[in-house]
Short mmCIF file of C-alpha atoms in Angstrom, two decimals:
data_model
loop_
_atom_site.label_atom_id
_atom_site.label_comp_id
_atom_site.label_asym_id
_atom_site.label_seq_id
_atom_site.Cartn_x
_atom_site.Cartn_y
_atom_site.Cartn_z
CA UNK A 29 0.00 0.00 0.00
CA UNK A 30 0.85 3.43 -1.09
CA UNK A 31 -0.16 6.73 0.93
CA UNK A 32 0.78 10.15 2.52
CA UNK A 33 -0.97 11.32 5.42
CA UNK A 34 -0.90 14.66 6.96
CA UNK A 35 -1.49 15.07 10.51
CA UNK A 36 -2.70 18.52 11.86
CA UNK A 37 -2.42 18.84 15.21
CA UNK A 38 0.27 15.86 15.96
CA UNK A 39 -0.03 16.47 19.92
CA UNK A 40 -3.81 14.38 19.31
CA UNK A 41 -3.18 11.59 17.13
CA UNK A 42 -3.98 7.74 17.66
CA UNK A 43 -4.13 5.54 14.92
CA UNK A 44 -5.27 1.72 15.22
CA UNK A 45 -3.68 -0.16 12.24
CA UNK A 46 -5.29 -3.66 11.27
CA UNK A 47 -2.86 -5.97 9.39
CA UNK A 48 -1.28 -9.45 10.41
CA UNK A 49 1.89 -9.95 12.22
CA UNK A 50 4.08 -12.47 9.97
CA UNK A 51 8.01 -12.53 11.25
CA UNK A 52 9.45 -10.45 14.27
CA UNK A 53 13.14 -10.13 13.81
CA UNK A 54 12.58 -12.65 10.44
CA UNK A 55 11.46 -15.19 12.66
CA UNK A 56 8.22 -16.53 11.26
CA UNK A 57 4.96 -16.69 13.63
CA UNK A 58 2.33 -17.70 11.38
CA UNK A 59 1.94 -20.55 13.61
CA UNK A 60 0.46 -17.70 16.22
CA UNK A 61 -1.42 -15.63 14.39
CA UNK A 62 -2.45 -17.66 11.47
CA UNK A 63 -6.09 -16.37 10.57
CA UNK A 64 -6.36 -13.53 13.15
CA UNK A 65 -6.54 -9.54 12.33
CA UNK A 66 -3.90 -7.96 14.84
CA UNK A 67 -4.38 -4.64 16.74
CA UNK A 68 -1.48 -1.72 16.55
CA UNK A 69 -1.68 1.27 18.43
CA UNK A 70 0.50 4.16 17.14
CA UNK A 71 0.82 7.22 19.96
CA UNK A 72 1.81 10.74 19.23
CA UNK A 73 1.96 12.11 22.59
CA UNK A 74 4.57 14.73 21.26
CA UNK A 75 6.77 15.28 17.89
CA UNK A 76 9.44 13.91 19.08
CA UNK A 77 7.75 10.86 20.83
CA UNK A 78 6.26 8.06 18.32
CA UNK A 79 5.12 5.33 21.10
CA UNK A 80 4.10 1.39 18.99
CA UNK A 81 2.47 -0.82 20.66
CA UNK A 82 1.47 -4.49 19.85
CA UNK A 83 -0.77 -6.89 21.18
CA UNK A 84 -0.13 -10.10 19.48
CA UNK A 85 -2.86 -13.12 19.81
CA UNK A 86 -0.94 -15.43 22.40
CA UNK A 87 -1.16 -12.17 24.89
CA UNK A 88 2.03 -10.79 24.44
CA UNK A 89 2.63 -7.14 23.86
CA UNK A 90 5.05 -5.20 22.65
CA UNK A 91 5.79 -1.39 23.07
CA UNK A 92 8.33 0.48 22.12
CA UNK A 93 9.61 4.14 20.23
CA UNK A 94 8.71 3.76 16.57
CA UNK A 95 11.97 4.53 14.13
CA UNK A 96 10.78 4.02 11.09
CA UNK A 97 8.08 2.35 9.10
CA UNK A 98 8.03 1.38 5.28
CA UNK A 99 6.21 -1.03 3.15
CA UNK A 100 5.21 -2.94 6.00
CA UNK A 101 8.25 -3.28 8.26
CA UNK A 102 8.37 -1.74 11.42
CA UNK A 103 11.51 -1.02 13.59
CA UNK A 104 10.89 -0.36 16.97
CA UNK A 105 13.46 0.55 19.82
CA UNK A 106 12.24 -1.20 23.13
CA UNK A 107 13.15 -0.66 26.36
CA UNK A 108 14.50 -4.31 27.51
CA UNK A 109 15.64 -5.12 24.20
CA UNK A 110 17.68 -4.01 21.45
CA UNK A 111 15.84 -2.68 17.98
CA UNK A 112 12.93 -4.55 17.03
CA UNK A 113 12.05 -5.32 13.21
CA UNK A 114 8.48 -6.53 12.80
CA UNK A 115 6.88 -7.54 9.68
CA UNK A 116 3.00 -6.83 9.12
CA UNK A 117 1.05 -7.69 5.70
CA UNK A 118 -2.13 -6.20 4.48
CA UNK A 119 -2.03 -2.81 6.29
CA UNK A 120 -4.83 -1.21 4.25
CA UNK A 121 -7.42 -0.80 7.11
CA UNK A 122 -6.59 2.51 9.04
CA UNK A 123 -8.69 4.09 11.60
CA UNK A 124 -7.75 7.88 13.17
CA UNK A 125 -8.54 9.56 16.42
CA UNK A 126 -7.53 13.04 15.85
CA UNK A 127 -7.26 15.11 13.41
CA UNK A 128 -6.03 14.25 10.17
CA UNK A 129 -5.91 14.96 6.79
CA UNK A 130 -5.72 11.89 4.36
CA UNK A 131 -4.65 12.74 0.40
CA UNK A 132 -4.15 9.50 -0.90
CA UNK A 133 -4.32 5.77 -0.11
CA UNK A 134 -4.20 2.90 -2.65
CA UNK A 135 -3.85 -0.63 -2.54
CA UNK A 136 -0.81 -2.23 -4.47
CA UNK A 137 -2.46 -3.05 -8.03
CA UNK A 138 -6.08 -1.76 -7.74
CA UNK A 139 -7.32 -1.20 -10.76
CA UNK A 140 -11.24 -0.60 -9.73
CA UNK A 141 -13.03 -0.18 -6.26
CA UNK A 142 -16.76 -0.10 -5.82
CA UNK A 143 -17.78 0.76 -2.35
CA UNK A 144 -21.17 1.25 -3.76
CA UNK A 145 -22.11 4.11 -1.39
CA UNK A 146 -24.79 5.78 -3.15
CA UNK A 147 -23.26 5.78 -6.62
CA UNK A 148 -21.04 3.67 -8.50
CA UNK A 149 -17.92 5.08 -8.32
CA UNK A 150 -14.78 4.02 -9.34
CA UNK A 151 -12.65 4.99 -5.46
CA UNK A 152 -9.64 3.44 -7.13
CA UNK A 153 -8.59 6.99 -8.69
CA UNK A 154 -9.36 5.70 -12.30
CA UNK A 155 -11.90 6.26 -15.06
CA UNK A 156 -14.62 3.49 -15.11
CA UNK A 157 -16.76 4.82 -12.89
CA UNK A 158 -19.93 2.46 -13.21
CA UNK A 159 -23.56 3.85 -14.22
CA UNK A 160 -26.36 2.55 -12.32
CA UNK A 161 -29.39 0.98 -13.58
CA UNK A 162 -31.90 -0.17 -11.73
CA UNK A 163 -30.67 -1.17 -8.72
CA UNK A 164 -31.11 0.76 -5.63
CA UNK A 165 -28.69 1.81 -2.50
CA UNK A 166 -29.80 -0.51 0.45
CA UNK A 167 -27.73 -1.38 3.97
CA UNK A 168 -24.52 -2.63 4.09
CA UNK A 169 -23.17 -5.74 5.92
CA UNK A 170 -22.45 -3.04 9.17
CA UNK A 171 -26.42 -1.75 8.82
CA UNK A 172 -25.15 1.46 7.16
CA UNK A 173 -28.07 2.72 5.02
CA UNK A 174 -27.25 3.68 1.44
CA UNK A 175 -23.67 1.87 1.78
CA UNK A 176 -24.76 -1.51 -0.91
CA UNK A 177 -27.01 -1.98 -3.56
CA UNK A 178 -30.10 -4.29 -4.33
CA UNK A 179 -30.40 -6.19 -7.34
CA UNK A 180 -34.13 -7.60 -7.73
CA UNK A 181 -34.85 -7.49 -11.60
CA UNK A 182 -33.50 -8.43 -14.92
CA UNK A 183 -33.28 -4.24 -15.07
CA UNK A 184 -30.79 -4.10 -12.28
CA UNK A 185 -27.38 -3.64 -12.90
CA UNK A 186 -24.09 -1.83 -12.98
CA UNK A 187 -22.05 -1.27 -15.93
CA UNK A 188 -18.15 -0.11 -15.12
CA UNK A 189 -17.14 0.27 -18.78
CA UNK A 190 -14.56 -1.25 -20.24
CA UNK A 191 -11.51 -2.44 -17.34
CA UNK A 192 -8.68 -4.20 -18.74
CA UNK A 193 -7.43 -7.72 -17.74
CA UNK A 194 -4.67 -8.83 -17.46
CA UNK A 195 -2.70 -12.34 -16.98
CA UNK A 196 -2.74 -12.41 -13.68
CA UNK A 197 -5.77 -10.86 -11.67
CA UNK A 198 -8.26 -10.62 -8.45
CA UNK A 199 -12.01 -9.99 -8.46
CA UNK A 200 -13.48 -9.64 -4.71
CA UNK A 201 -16.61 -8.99 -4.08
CA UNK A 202 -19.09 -8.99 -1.10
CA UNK A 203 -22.82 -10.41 -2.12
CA UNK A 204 -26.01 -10.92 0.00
CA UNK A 205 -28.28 -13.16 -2.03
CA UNK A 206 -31.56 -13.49 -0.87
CA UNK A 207 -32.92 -15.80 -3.43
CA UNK A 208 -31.30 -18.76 -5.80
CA UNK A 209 -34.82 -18.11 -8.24
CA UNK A 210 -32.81 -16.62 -10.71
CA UNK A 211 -35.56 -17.98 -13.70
CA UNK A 212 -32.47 -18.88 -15.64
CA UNK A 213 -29.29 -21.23 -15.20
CA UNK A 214 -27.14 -18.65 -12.95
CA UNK A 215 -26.99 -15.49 -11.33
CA UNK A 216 -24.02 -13.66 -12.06
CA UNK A 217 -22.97 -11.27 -9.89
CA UNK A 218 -19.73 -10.15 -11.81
CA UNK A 219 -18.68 -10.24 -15.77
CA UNK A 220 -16.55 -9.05 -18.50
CA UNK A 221 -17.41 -10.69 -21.85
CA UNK A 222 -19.40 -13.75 -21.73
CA UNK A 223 -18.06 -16.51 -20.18
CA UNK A 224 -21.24 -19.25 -20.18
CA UNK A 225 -19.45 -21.60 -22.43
CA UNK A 226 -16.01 -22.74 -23.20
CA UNK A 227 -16.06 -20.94 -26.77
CA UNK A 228 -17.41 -17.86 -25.47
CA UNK A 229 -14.73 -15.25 -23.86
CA UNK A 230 -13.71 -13.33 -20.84
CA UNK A 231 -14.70 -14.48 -17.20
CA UNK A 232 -17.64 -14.66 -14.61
CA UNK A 233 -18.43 -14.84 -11.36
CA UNK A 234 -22.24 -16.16 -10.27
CA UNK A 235 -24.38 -18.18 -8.20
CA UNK A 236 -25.43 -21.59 -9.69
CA UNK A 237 -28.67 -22.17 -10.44
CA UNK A 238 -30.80 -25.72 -11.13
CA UNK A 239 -27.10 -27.76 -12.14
CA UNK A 240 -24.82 -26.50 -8.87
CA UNK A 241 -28.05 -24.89 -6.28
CA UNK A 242 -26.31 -22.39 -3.63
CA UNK A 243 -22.75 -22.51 -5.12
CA UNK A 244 -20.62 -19.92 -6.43
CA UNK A 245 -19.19 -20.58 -9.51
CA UNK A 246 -16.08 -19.31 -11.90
CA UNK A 247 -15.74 -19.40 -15.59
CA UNK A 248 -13.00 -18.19 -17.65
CA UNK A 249 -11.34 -18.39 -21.39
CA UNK A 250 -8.55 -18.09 -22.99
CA UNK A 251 -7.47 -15.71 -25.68
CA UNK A 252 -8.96 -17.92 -28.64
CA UNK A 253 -11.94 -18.68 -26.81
CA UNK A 254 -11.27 -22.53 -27.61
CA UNK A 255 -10.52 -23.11 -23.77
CA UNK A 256 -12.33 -22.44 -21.01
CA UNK A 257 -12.75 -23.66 -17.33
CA UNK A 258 -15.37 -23.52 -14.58
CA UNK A 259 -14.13 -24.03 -10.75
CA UNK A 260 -16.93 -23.94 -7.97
CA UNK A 261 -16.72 -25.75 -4.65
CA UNK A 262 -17.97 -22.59 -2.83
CA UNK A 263 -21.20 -23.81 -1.61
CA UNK A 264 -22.98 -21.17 0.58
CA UNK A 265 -24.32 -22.04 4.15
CA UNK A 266 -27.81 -20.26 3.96
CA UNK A 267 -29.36 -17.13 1.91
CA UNK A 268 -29.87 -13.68 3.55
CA UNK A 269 -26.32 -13.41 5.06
CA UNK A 270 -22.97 -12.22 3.67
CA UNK A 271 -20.04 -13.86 2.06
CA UNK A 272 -16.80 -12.30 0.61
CA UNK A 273 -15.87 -14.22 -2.60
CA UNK A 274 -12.37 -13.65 -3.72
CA UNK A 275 -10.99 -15.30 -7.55
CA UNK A 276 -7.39 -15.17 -7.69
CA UNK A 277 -6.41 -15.73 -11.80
CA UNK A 278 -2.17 -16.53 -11.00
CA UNK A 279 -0.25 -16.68 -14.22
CA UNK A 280 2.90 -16.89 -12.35
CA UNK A 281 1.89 -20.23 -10.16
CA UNK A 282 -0.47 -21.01 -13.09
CA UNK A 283 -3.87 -21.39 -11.63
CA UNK A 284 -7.34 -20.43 -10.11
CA UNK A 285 -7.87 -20.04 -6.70
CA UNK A 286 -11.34 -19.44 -5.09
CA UNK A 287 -12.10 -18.27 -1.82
CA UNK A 288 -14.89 -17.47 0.49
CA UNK A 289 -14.55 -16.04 3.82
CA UNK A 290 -11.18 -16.18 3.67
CA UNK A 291 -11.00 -19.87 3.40
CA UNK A 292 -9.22 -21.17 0.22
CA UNK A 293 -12.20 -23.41 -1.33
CA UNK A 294 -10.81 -24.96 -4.75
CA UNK A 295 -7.28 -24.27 -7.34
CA UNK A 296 -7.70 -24.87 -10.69
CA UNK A 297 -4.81 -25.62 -12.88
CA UNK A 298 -4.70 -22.61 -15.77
CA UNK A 299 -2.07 -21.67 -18.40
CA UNK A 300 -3.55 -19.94 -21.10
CA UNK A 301 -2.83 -16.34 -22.38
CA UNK A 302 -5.57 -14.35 -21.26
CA UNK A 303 -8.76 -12.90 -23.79
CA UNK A 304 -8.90 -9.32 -23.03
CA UNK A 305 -12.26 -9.05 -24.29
CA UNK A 306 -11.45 -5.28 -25.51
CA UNK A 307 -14.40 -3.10 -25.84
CA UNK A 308 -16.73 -5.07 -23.12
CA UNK A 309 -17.80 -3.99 -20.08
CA UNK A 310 -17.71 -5.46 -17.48
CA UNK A 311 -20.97 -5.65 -15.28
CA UNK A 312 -22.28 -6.01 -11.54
CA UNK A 313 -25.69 -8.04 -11.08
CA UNK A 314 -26.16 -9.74 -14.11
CA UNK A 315 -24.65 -10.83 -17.38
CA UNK A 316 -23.75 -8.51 -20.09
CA UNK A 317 -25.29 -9.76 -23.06
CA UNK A 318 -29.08 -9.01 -23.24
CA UNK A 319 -29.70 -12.37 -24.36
CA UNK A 320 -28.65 -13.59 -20.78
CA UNK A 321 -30.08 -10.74 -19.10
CA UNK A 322 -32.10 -13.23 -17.11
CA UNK A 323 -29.27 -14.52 -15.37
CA UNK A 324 -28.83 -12.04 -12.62
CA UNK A 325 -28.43 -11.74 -9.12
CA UNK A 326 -31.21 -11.42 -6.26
CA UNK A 327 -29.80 -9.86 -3.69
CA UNK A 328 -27.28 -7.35 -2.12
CA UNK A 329 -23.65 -6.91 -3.43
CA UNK A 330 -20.96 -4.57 -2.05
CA UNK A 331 -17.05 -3.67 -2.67
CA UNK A 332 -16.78 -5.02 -5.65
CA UNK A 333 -12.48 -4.73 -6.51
CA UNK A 334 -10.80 -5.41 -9.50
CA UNK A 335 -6.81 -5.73 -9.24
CA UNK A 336 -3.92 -6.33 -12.08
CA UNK A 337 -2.20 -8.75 -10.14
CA UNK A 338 -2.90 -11.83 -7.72
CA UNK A 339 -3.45 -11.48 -4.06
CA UNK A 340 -1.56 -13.70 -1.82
CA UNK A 341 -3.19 -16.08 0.70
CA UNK A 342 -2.41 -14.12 3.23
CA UNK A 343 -3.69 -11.15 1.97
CA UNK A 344 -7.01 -12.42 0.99
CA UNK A 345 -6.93 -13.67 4.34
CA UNK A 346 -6.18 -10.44 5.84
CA UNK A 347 -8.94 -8.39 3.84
CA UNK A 348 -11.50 -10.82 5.44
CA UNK A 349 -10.76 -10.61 8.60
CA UNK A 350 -9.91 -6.50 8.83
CA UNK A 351 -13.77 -6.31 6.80
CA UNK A 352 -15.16 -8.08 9.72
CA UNK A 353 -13.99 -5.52 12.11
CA UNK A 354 -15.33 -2.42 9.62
#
């Protein structure tokens, strides 16, 4: 994560950081905090004084002066021990206590960002910001009204315009179906292209319908459109709750991860170049072509994020958690 932050009065400052503790002093402790969101406290009492403290899941706490702090590392001067240097992923969920002025903040390799707060807009910074048809602002997952949208009819959508792809990519999304009646084989949720059949291009994300009931399911092609894949095995407990759903497309490790909740749920073997699908949009709530306009979601979706790159397992781990703690 990228960012510059100014603070205004620095005598009234306390910011929580959410992240992951993953090696203090390059000594690995995933075995500690595998799967929990960790707590930092960063103090200004005074310029001079930049007070870090820790509290790590097996109880332990650390405190100490902050020296410096860059793409994740810490090093911290303690008072029983000599400098400190503490490794933390996925530090992208900041709260302040003060005042503050924030001018940018931007996740390593986002390329789109739909909060869905009342419009469609594109928070990454870029152009594609979505148009809205349709579908109406509704609660979010933390009851904040007009923070989500509804998706009820064939009529309800959002189109982004045209993103790029690349090789290697992540599509997140949070969804809130209410309803697997889609009157059609799927409801998609998230599309570039159209990806219902192997010949067909670009990729999808929906809910199965009649074939794979309360399942989400994958599909994606390759650059001819002569190979395509489906992955699934992310069955849903019930309706009427909500479920992050994360694709990972990894040219380098060449494959298809999908997760939900955090938890990794099936990899796919893939090593195809990529269609681009130039010229499609890509669309939130249902499919894109109006010949498979039936195939759309019933429910609530929110934070939709499109990146150029795949997200690790912690990471994806690390966004669920920190979104359960708003």
């Amino acid at each position: 994560m990228t960012g510059e932050i100014i603070f205004l009065d620095p005598n009234q400052v306390k910011i929580n950081f959410f992240g992951r503790v993953i090696s203090i002093n390059n000594q690995q402790i995933n075995h500690i905090l595998f799967g929990q969101k960790e707590k930092f406290d960063f103090s200004f009492p005074a310029k001079e004084q930049r007070i870090v403290m820790l509290n790590l899941r097996n109880g332990d706490r650390i405190t100490g002066r902050l020296l410096s702090f860059q793409s994740g590392m810490f090093l911290l001067q303690t008072r029983y021990s000599p400098n400190i240097e503490v490794s933390i992923s996925a530090l992208n969920s900041i709260n302040f206590f003060g005042q503050e002025q924030m001018l940018s903040m931007r996740a390593e390799g986002l390329v789109a960002y739909y909060p869905l707060d009342g419009n469609a807009n594109n928070a990454a910074g870029n152009k594609f910001n979505g148009r809205v048809s349709g579908a109406v602002p509704t609660e979010d997952r933390f009851g904040r009204p007009d923070s989500a949208y509804l998706f009820r009819t064939n009529s309800d959508y959002i189109s982004c315009g045209d993103i790029p792809v690349t090789d290697s990519m992540t599509l997140e999304a949070r969804i809130y179906p209410t309803s697997l009646d889609f009157d059609a084989a799927a409801g998609t949720f998230l599309e570039k292209g159209s990806c219902t059949l192997a010949s067909r291009s670009g990729y999808i994300l929906m809910m199965g319908g009649s074939s794979l009931p309360a399942s989400i399911v994958f599909g994606i092609s390759n650059d001819s459109g002569t190979q395509g894949t489906f992955i699934t095995n992310g069955a849903i407990e019930s309706l009427n709750r909500w479920y992050h759903v994360v694709v990972v497309v990894d040219a380098e490790h060449k494959n298809v991860r999908m997760y939900v909740n955090g938890e990794l749920r099936h990899t796919e073997a893939w090593d195809y170049p990529r269609n681009r699908v130039p010229g499609s949009s890509v669309f939130i709530g249902r499919e894109s072509e109006e010949s498979y306009s039936k195939r759309r979601f019933i429910g609530k979706i929110d934070d939709v994020r499109i990146y150029d790159r795949a997200l690790s397992d912690e990471e994806v781990l690390a966004y669920h958690y920190m979104d359960i703690q708003n």
